Coordinates of C-alpha atoms in Angstrom, one line a residue:
X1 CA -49.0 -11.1 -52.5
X2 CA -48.4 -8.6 -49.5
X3 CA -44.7 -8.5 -51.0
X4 CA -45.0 -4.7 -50.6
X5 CA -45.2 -4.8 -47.0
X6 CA -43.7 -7.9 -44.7
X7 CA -46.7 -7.6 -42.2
X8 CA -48.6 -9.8 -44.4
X9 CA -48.0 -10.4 -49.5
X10 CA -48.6 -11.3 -51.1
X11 CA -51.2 -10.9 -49.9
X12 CA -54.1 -12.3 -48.8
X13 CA -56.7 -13.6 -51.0
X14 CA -65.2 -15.0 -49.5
X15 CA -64.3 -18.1 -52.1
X16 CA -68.1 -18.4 -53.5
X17 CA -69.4 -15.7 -55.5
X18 CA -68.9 -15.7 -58.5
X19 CA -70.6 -13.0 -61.4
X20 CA -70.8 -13.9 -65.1
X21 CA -68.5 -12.4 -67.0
X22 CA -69.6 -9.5 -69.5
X23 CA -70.9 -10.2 -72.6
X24 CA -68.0 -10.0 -75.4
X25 CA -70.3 -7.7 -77.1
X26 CA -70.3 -5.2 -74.5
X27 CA -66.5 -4.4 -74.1
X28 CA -65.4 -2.7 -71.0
X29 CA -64.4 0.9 -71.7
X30 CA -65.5 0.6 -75.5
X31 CA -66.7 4.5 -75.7
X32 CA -63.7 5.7 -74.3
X33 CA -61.0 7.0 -76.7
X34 CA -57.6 8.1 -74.9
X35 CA -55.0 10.0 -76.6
X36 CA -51.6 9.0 -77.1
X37 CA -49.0 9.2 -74.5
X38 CA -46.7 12.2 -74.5
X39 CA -43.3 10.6 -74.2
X40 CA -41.0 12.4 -72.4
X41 CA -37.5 11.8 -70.2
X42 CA -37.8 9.8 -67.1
X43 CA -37.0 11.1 -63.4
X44 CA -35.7 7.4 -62.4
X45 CA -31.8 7.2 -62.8
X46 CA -32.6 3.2 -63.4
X47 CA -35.3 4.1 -66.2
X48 CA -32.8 6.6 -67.5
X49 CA -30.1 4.2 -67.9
X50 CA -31.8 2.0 -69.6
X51 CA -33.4 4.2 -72.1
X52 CA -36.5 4.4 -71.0
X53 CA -39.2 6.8 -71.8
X54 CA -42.2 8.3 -69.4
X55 CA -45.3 9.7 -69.7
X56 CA -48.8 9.7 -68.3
X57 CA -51.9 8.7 -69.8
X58 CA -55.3 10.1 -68.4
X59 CA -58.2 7.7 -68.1
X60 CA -62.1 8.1 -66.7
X61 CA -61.9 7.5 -63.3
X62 CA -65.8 5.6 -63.8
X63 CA -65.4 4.2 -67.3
X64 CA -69.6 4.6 -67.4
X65 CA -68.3 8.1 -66.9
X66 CA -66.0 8.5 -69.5
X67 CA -66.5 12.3 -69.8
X68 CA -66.5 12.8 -66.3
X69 CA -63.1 13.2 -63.8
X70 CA -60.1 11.4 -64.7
X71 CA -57.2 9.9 -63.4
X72 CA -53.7 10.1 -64.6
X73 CA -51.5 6.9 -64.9
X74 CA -47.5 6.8 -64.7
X75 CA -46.3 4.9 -68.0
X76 CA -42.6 4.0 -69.2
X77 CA -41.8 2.5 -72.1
X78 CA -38.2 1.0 -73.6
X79 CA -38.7 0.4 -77.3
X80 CA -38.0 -2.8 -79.1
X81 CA -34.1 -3.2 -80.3
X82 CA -34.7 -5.5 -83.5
X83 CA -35.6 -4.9 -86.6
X84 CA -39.1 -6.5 -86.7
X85 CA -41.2 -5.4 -83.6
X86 CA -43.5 -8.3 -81.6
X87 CA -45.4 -5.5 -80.3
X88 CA -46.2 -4.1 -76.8
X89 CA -45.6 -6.0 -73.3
X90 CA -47.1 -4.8 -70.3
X91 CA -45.9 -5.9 -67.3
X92 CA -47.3 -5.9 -63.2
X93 CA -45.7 -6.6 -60.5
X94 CA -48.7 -7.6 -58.3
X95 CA -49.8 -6.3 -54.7
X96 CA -52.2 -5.2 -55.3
X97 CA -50.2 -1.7 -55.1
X98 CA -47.0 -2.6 -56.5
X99 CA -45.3 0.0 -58.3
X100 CA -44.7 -1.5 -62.3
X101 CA -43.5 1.7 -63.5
X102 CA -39.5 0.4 -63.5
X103 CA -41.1 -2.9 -65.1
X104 CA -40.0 -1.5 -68.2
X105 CA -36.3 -2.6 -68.0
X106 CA -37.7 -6.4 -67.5
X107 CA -36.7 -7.7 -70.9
X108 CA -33.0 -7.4 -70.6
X109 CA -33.7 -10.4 -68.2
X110 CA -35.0 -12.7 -70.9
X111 CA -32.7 -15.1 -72.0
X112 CA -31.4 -15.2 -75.5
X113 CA -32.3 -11.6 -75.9
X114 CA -36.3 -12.9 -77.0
X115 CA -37.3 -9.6 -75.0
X116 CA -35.3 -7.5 -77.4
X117 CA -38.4 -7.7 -80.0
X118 CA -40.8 -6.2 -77.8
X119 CA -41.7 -2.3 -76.6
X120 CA -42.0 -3.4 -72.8
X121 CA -44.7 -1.0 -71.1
X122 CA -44.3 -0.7 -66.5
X123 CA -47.1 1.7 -65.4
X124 CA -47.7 2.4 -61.5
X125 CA -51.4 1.3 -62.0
X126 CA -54.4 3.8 -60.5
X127 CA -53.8 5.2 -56.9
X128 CA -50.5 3.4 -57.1
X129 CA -47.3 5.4 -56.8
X130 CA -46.0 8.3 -59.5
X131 CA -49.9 8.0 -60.8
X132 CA -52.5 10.8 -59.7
X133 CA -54.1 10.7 -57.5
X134 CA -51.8 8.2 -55.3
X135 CA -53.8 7.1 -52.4
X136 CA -52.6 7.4 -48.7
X137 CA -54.8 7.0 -45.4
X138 CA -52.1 6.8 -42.6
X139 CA -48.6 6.2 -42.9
X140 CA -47.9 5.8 -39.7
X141 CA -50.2 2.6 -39.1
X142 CA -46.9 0.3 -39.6
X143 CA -45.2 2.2 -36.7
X144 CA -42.9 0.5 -34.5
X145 CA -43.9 -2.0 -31.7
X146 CA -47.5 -2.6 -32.3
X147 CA -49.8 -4.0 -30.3
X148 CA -49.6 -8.0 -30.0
X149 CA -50.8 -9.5 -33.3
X150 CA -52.3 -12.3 -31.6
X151 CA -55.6 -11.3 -29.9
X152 CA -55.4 -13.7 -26.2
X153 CA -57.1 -11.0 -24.3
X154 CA -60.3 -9.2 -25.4
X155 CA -58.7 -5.8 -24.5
X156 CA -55.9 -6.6 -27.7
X157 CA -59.0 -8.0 -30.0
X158 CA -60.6 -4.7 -29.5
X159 CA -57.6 -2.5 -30.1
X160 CA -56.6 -4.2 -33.0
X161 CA -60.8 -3.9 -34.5
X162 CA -60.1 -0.3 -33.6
X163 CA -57.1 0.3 -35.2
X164 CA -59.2 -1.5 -38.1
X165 CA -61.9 0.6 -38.6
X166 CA -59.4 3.6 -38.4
X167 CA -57.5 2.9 -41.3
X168 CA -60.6 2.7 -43.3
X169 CA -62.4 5.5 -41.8
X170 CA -58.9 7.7 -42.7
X171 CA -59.7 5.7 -46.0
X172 CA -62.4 8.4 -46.6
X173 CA -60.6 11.2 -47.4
X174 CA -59.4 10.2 -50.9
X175 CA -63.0 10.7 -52.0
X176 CA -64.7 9.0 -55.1
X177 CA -61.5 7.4 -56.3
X178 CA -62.0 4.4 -54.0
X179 CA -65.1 3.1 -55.8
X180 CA -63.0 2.9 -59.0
X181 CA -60.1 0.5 -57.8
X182 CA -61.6 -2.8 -58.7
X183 CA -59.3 -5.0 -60.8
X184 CA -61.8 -4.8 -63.3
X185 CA -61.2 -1.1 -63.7
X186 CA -57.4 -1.9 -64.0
X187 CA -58.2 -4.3 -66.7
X188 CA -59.7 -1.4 -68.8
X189 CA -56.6 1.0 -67.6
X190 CA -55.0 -2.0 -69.5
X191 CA -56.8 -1.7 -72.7
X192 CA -57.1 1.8 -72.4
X193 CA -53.3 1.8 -72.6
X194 CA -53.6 -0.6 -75.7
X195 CA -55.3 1.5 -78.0
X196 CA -53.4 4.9 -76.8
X197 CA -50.3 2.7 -77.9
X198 CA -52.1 1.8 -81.5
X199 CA -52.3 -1.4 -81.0
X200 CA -54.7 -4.0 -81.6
X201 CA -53.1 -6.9 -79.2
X202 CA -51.2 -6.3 -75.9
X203 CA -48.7 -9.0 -74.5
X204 CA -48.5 -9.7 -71.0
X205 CA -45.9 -10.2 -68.3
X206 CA -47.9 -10.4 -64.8
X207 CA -46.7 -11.5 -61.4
X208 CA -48.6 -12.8 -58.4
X209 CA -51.7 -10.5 -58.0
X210 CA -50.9 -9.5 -61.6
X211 CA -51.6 -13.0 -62.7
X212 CA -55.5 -12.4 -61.7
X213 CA -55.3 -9.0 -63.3
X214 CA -54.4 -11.0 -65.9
X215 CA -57.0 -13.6 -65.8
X216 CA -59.8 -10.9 -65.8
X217 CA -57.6 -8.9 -68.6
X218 CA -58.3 -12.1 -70.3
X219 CA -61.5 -12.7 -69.6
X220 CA -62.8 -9.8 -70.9
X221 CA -61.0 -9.0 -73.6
X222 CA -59.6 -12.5 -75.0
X223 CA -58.8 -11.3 -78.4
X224 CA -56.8 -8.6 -77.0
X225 CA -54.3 -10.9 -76.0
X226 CA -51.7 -12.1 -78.2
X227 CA -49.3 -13.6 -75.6
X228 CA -49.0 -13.9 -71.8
X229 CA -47.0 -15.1 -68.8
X230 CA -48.4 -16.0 -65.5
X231 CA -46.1 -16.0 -62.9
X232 CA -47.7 -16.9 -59.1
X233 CA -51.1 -17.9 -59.8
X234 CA -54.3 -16.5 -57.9
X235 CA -56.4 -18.9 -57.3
X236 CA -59.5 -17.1 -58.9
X237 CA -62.0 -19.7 -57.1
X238 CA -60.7 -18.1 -53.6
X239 CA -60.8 -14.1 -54.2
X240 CA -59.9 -13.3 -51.2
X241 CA -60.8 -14.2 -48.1
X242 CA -59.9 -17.8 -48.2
X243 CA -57.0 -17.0 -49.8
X244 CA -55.8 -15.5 -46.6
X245 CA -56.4 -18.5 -44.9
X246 CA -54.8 -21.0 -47.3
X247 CA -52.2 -18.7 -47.0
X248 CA -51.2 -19.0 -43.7
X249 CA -51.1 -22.5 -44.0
X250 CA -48.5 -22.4 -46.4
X251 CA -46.4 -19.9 -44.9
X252 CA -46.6 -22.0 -41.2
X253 CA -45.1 -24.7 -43.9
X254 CA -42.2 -22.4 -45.6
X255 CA -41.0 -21.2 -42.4
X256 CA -40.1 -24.3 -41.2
X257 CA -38.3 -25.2 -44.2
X258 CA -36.4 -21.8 -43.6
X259 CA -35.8 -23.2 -40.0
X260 CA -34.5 -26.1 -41.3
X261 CA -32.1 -24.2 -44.0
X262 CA -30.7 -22.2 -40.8
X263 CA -30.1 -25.5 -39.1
X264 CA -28.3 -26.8 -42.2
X265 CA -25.7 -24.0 -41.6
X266 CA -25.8 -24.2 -38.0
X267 CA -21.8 -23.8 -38.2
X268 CA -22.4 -20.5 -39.6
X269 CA -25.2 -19.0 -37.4
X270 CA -25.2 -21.2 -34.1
X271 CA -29.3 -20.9 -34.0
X272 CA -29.5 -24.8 -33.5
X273 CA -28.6 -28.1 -34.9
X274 CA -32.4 -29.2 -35.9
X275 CA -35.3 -27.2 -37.2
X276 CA -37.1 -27.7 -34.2
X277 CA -34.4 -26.2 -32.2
X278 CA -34.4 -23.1 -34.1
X279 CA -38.1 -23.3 -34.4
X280 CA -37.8 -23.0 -30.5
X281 CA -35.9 -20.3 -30.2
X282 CA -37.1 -17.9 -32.8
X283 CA -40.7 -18.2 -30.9
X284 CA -39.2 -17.8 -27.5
X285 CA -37.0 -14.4 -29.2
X286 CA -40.6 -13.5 -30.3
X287 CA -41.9 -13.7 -26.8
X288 CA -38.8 -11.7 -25.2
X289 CA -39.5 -8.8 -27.9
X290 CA -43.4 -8.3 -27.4
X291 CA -42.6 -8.0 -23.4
X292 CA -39.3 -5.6 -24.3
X293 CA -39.2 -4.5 -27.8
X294 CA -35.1 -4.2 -28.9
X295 CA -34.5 -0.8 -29.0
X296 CA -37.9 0.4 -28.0
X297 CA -39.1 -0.1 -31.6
X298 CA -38.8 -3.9 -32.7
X299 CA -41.4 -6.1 -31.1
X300 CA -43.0 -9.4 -31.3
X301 CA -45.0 -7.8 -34.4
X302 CA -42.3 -6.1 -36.2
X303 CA -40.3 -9.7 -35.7
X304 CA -42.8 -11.7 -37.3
X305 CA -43.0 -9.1 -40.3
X306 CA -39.3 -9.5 -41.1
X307 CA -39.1 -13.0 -41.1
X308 CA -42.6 -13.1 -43.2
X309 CA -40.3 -12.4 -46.3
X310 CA -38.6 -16.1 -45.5
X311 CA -41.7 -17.6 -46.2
X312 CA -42.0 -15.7 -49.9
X313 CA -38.5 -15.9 -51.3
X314 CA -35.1 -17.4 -51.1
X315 CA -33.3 -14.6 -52.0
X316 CA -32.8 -13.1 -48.6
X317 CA -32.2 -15.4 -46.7
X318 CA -28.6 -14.9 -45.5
X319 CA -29.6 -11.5 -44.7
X320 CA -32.3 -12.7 -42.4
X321 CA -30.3 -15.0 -40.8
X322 CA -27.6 -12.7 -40.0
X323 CA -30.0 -9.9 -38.3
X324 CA -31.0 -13.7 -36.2
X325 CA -27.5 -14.2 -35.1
X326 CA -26.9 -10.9 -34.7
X327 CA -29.7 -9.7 -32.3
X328 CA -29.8 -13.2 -30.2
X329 CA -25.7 -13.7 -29.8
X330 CA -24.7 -9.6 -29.9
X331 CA -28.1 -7.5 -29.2
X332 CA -28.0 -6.2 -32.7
X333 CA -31.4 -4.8 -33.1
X334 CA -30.1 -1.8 -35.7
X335 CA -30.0 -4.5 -38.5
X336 CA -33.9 -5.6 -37.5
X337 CA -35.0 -1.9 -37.9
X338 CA -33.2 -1.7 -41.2
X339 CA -34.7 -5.0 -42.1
X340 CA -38.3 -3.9 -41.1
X341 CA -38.0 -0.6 -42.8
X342 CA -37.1 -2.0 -46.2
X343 CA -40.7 -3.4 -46.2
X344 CA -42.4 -0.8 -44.7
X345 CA -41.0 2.8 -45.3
X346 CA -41.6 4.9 -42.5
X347 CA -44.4 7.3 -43.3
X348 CA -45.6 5.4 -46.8
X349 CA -48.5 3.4 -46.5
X350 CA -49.4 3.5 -50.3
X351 CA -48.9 0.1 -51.8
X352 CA -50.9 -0.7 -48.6
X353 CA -54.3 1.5 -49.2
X354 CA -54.2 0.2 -52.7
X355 CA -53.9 -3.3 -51.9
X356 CA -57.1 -2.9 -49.3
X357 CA -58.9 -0.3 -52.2
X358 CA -58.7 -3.2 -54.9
X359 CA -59.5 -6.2 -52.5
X360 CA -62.0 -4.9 -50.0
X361 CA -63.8 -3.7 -53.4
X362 CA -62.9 -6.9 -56.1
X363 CA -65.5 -8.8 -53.5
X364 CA -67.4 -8.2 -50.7
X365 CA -65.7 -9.6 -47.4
X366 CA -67.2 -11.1 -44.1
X367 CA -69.0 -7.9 -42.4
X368 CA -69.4 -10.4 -39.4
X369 CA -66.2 -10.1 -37.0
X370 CA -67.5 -13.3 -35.6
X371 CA -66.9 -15.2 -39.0
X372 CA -63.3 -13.8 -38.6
X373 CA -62.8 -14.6 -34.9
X374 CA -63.5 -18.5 -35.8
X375 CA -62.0 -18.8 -39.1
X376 CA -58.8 -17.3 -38.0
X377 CA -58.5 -19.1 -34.5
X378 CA -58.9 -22.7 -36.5
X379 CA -56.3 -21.6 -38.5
X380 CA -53.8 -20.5 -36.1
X381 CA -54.2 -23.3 -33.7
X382 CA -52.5 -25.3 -36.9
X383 CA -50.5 -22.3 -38.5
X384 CA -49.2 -19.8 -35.9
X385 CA -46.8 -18.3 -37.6
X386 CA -48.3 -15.6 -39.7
X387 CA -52.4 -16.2 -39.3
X388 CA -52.9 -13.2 -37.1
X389 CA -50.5 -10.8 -38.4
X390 CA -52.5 -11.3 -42.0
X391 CA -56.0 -11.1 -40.4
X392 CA -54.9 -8.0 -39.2
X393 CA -53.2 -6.9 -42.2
X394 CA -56.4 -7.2 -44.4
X395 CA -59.3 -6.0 -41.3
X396 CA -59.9 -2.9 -42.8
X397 CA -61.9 -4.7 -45.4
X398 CA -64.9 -5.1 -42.4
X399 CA -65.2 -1.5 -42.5
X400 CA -64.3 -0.7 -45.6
X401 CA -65.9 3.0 -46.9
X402 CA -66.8 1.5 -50.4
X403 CA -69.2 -0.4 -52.2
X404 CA -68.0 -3.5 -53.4
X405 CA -68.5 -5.6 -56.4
X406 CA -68.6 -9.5 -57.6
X407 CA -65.3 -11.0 -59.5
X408 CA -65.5 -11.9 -62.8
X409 CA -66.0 -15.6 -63.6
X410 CA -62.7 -16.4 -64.9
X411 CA -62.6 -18.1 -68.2
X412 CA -59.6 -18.3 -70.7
X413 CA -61.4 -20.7 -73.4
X414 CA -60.7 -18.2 -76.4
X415 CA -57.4 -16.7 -74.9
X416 CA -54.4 -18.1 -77.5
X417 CA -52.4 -19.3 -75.0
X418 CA -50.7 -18.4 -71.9
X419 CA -47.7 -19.8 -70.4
X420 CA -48.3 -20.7 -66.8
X421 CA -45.2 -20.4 -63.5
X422 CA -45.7 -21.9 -60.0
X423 CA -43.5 -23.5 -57.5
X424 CA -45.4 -26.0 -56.0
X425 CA -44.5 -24.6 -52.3
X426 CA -45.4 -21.2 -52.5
X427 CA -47.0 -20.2 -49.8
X428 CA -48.4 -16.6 -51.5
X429 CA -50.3 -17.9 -54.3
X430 CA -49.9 -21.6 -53.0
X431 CA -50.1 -24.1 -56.1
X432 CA -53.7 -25.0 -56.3
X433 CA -54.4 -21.5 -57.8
X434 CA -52.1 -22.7 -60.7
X435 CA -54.0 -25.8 -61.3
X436 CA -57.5 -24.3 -61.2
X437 CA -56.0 -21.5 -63.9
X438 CA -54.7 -24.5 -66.2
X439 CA -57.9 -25.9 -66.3
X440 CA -59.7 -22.6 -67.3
X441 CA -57.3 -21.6 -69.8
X442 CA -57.2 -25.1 -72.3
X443 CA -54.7 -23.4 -74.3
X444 CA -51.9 -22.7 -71.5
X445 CA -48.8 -24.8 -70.6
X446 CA -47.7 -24.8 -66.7
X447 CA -44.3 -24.7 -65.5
X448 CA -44.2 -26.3 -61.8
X449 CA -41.5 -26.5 -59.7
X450 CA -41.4 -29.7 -57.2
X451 CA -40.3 -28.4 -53.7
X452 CA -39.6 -24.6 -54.1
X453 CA -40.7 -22.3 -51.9
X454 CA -40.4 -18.9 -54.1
X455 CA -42.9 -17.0 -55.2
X456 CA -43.4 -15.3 -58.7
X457 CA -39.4 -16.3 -59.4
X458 CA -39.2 -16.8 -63.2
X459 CA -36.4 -14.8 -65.1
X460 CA -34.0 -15.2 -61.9
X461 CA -31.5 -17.6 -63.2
X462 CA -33.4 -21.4 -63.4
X463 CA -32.4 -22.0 -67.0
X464 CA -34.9 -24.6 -67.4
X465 CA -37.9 -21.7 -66.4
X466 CA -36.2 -18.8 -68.3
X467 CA -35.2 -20.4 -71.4
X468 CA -39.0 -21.7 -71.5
X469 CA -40.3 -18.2 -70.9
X470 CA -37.6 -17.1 -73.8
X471 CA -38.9 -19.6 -76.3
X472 CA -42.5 -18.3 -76.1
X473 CA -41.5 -15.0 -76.3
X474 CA -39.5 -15.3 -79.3
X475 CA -41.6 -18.3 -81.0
X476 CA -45.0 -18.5 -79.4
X477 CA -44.2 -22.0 -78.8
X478 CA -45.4 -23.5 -75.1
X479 CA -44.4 -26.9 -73.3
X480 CA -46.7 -29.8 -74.8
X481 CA -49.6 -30.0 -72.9
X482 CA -50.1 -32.9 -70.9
X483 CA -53.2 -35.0 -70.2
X484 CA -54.1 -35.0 -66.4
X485 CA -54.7 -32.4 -63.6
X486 CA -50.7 -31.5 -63.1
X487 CA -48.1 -29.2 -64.8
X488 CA -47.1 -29.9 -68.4
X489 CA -43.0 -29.4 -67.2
X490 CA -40.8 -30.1 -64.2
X491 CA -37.9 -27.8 -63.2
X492 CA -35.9 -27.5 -60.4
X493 CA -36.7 -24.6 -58.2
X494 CA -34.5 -21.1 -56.9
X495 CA -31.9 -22.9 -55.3
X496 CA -31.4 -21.8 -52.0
X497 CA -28.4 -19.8 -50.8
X498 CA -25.3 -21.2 -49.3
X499 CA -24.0 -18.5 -47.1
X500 CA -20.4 -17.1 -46.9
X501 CA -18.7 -19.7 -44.3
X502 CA -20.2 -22.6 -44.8
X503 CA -18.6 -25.7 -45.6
X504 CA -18.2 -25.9 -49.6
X505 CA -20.9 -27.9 -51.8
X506 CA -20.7 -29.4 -55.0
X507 CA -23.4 -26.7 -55.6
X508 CA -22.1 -23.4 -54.2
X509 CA -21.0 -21.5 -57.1
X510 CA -23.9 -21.7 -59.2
X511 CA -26.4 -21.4 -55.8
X512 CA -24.4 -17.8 -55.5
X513 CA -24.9 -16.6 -59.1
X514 CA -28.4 -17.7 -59.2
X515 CA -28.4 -15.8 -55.9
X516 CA -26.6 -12.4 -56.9
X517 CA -29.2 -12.4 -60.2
X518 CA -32.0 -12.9 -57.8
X519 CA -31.4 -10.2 -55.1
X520 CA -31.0 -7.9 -58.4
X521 CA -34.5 -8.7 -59.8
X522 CA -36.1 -8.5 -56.4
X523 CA -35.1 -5.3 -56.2
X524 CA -36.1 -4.5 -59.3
X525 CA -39.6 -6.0 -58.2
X526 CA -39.9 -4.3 -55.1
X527 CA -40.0 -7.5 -53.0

């Protein structure tokens, strides 16, 4: 879910505690009346070019405050091109602290031109982005060559606790805005936006950590919701600290299965014949950068990070595996950097102070460093690959400078419907989560896909996903529901790329296009 920053995702996501849901009677937000949005020209050439309109829309800051301070959220919107409108779709890109304010241009991607009939809504939700305040603590905590991820000496545990609690002691400075970034308060951003727009139903469009934005959207206002996709289920049983942990089991997974991709094309890259062999040497390359970090600037950490991305998506892989080549057969570290950057802007830590303001808040994590210390240790011993570089990632939440709350009880029994997206191997949201959500909504259809590894992937070229997610859009109509605890539909997953070289396949051309409309849509995401 970290997909804003490679250290991680997703994301990671103290599975127990669980609050009841508020009464229906008691709507979140209900005394607050915002005023319509003042639609205006956009600043972003891709918003422009597409038509798009922006504005802002203020909002209480405390919704039990709704006369007190406010906060002012980004909103685009590009109208609805048919004659009959289907209403509003808002769309998020997950994180927590993704930026959805480009989200708007999303339903030219629709097959069949079923996005034409809606007014699609991206907004940079609060602290995130082009809305005010945006929040910042230190954007230089993802500097270059970091201390060693992996704690093996007590002196490394305690710089890394340190470097912990500084984050969230520089946390402090944004002030009173960082009790009032629960997903909860999102949710009634959500509705807010709903009734600034005049209308009495929003649909919804929500990728991996917006999927549980979603859910509690949902929950809490089920006959808001007239349609909605959910594309890389949270598990809303696990929010979040034991979502971490299943996490790095499934990323230990997916990079192996990227190992055994680059073996596949061994011709092209010369890493190794088998996925051991290339497991090998990508640990032992790990070990040569955290003793001399290329260039000064990429080490053991910053390696790890980039190749985190491999775990997440397809798309990308050819570019990872020529910054491999490159560095191991011609000292290329220039193309690391540039690859480390993308996912961590020099000086912008915002997606990432958002992402700990909404988690270390949605729940209250282990305060106990010894509960971390085990738990993360089990896990490594079986998952190396990523389980120390996303305890890290998410530490702040042990010190975090705000009170937190208790997640909403997820329950979808009077939503309509939903339309539900996984691939079964995805590591981010790993499949479970899309289980336990088709069980809570009985009105949903899920979409698996047997043996992909890419998270939140619909609308990237899988005809069998897109023209589903098309049909609903346009008709309502879901997959028939099936009896049993399993998805309702089969489709093949992202296919994987066949880089530039290699020997042709039967599959090649369509593996490219599928790729080139993938890379497009990532960007458009933020990946």
């Amino acid at each position: 879910m970290k997909k804003f920053v490679a250290a991680v995702a997703a994301a990671g996501l103290a599975a127990g505690l669980m609050a009841a849901a508020p009464a229906a009677s008691a709507e979140p937000g209900a005394q607050f009346a915002p005023a319509p949005i003042a639609w205006g020209p956009c600043t972003s050439a891709s918003l422009k070019a597409n038509g798009a309109e922006c504005g802002f829309l203020d909002v209480p800051m405390d919704y039990a405050k709704p006369g007190g301070a406010k906060v002012s959220l980004a909103v685009s919107r590009i109208k609805h091109k048919t004659a009959q409108s289907q209403g509003i779709m808002l769309v998020n890109p997950g994180g927590p602290g993704g930026s959805g304010l480009g989200l708007s241009v999303l339903g030219k991607y629709v097959p069949n031109g079923a996005g034409d009939s809606y007014d699609w809504i991206g907004f940079d939700p609060r602290g995130v982005g082009s809305s005010k305040p945006a929040l910042t603590c230190d954007g230089n905590y993802f500097s270059y060559n970091r201390p060693a991820y992996v704690p093996t000496t007590v002196q490394l545990e305690k710089t890394w606790l340190a470097r912990s609690k500084g984050y969230a002691d520089a946390c402090r400075k944004n002030g009173e805005i960082l009790n009032h970034l629960k997903t909860t308060d999102v949710a009634q951003d959500m509705d807010s936006l709903r009734k600034s727009l005049g209308e009495k139903q929003i649909n919804y469009y929500g990728f991996s950590y917006g999927t549980y934005l979603g859910q509690v959207y949902s929950t809490l206002y089920p006959k808001n919701v007239r349609r909605m996709v959910l594309d890389g289920n949270v598990d809303p049983r696990k929010v979040w600290y034991q979502a971490n942990l299943d996490q790095d089991v499934a990323f230990d997974k997916n990079i192996k299965i990227y190992f055994d991709w680059l073996a596949k094309y061994d011709s092209v890259y010369h890493l190794g014949s088998t996925g051991d062999a290339v497991e090998k040497l990508w640990y032992a390359t790990q070990r040569k950068l955290a003793k001399d970090p290329a260039g000064g600037v990429i080490g053991g950490d910053e390696w790890t990070d980039i190749f985190l991305q491999a775990g997440y998506y397809v798309f990308g892989w050819t570019d990872m595996a020529e910054a491999f080549d490159g560095y191991v057969h011609k000292g290329d570290w220039q193309t690391l950097k540039k690859l480390y950057d993308a996912s961590n802007p020099p000086g912008n830590d915002n997606g990432f102070a958002v992402y700990l303001g909404v988690q270390c808040t949605d729940v209250q994590w282990p305060t106990d460093w010894n509960r971390w210390r085990v738990d993360n240790w089990l896990t490594y011993f079986k998952a190396p690959f990523e389980t120390w570089g996303n305890a890290w990632f998410n530490a702040p939440c042990a010190f975090w400078p705000a009170k937190a709350g208790k997640p909403v009880n997820v329950d979808g029994r009077k939503v309509a419907g939903a339309l539900l997206i996984s691939e079964e191997l995805d590591a981010a949201t790993p499949y479970p989560g899309s289980l336990e959500v088709r069980k809570r909504f009985p009105n949903s259809s899920l979409i698996s896909a047997p043996g992909g590894t890419t998270h939140a992937g619909s609308l990237s070229g899988v005809a069998c996903v897109d023209d589903k997610v098309a049909d609903y859009l346009a008709t309502g109509a879901l997959p028939k529901r099936q009896p049993g605890n399993h998805s309702d539909v089969q489709c093949d997953p992202v296919p994987q790329p066949v880089p530039d070289g290699a020997a042709a396949q039967k599959s090649d051309n369509s593996a490219k296009a599928a790729q080139e409309k993938q890379n497009t849509l990532a960007q458009l995401l933020h990946f």
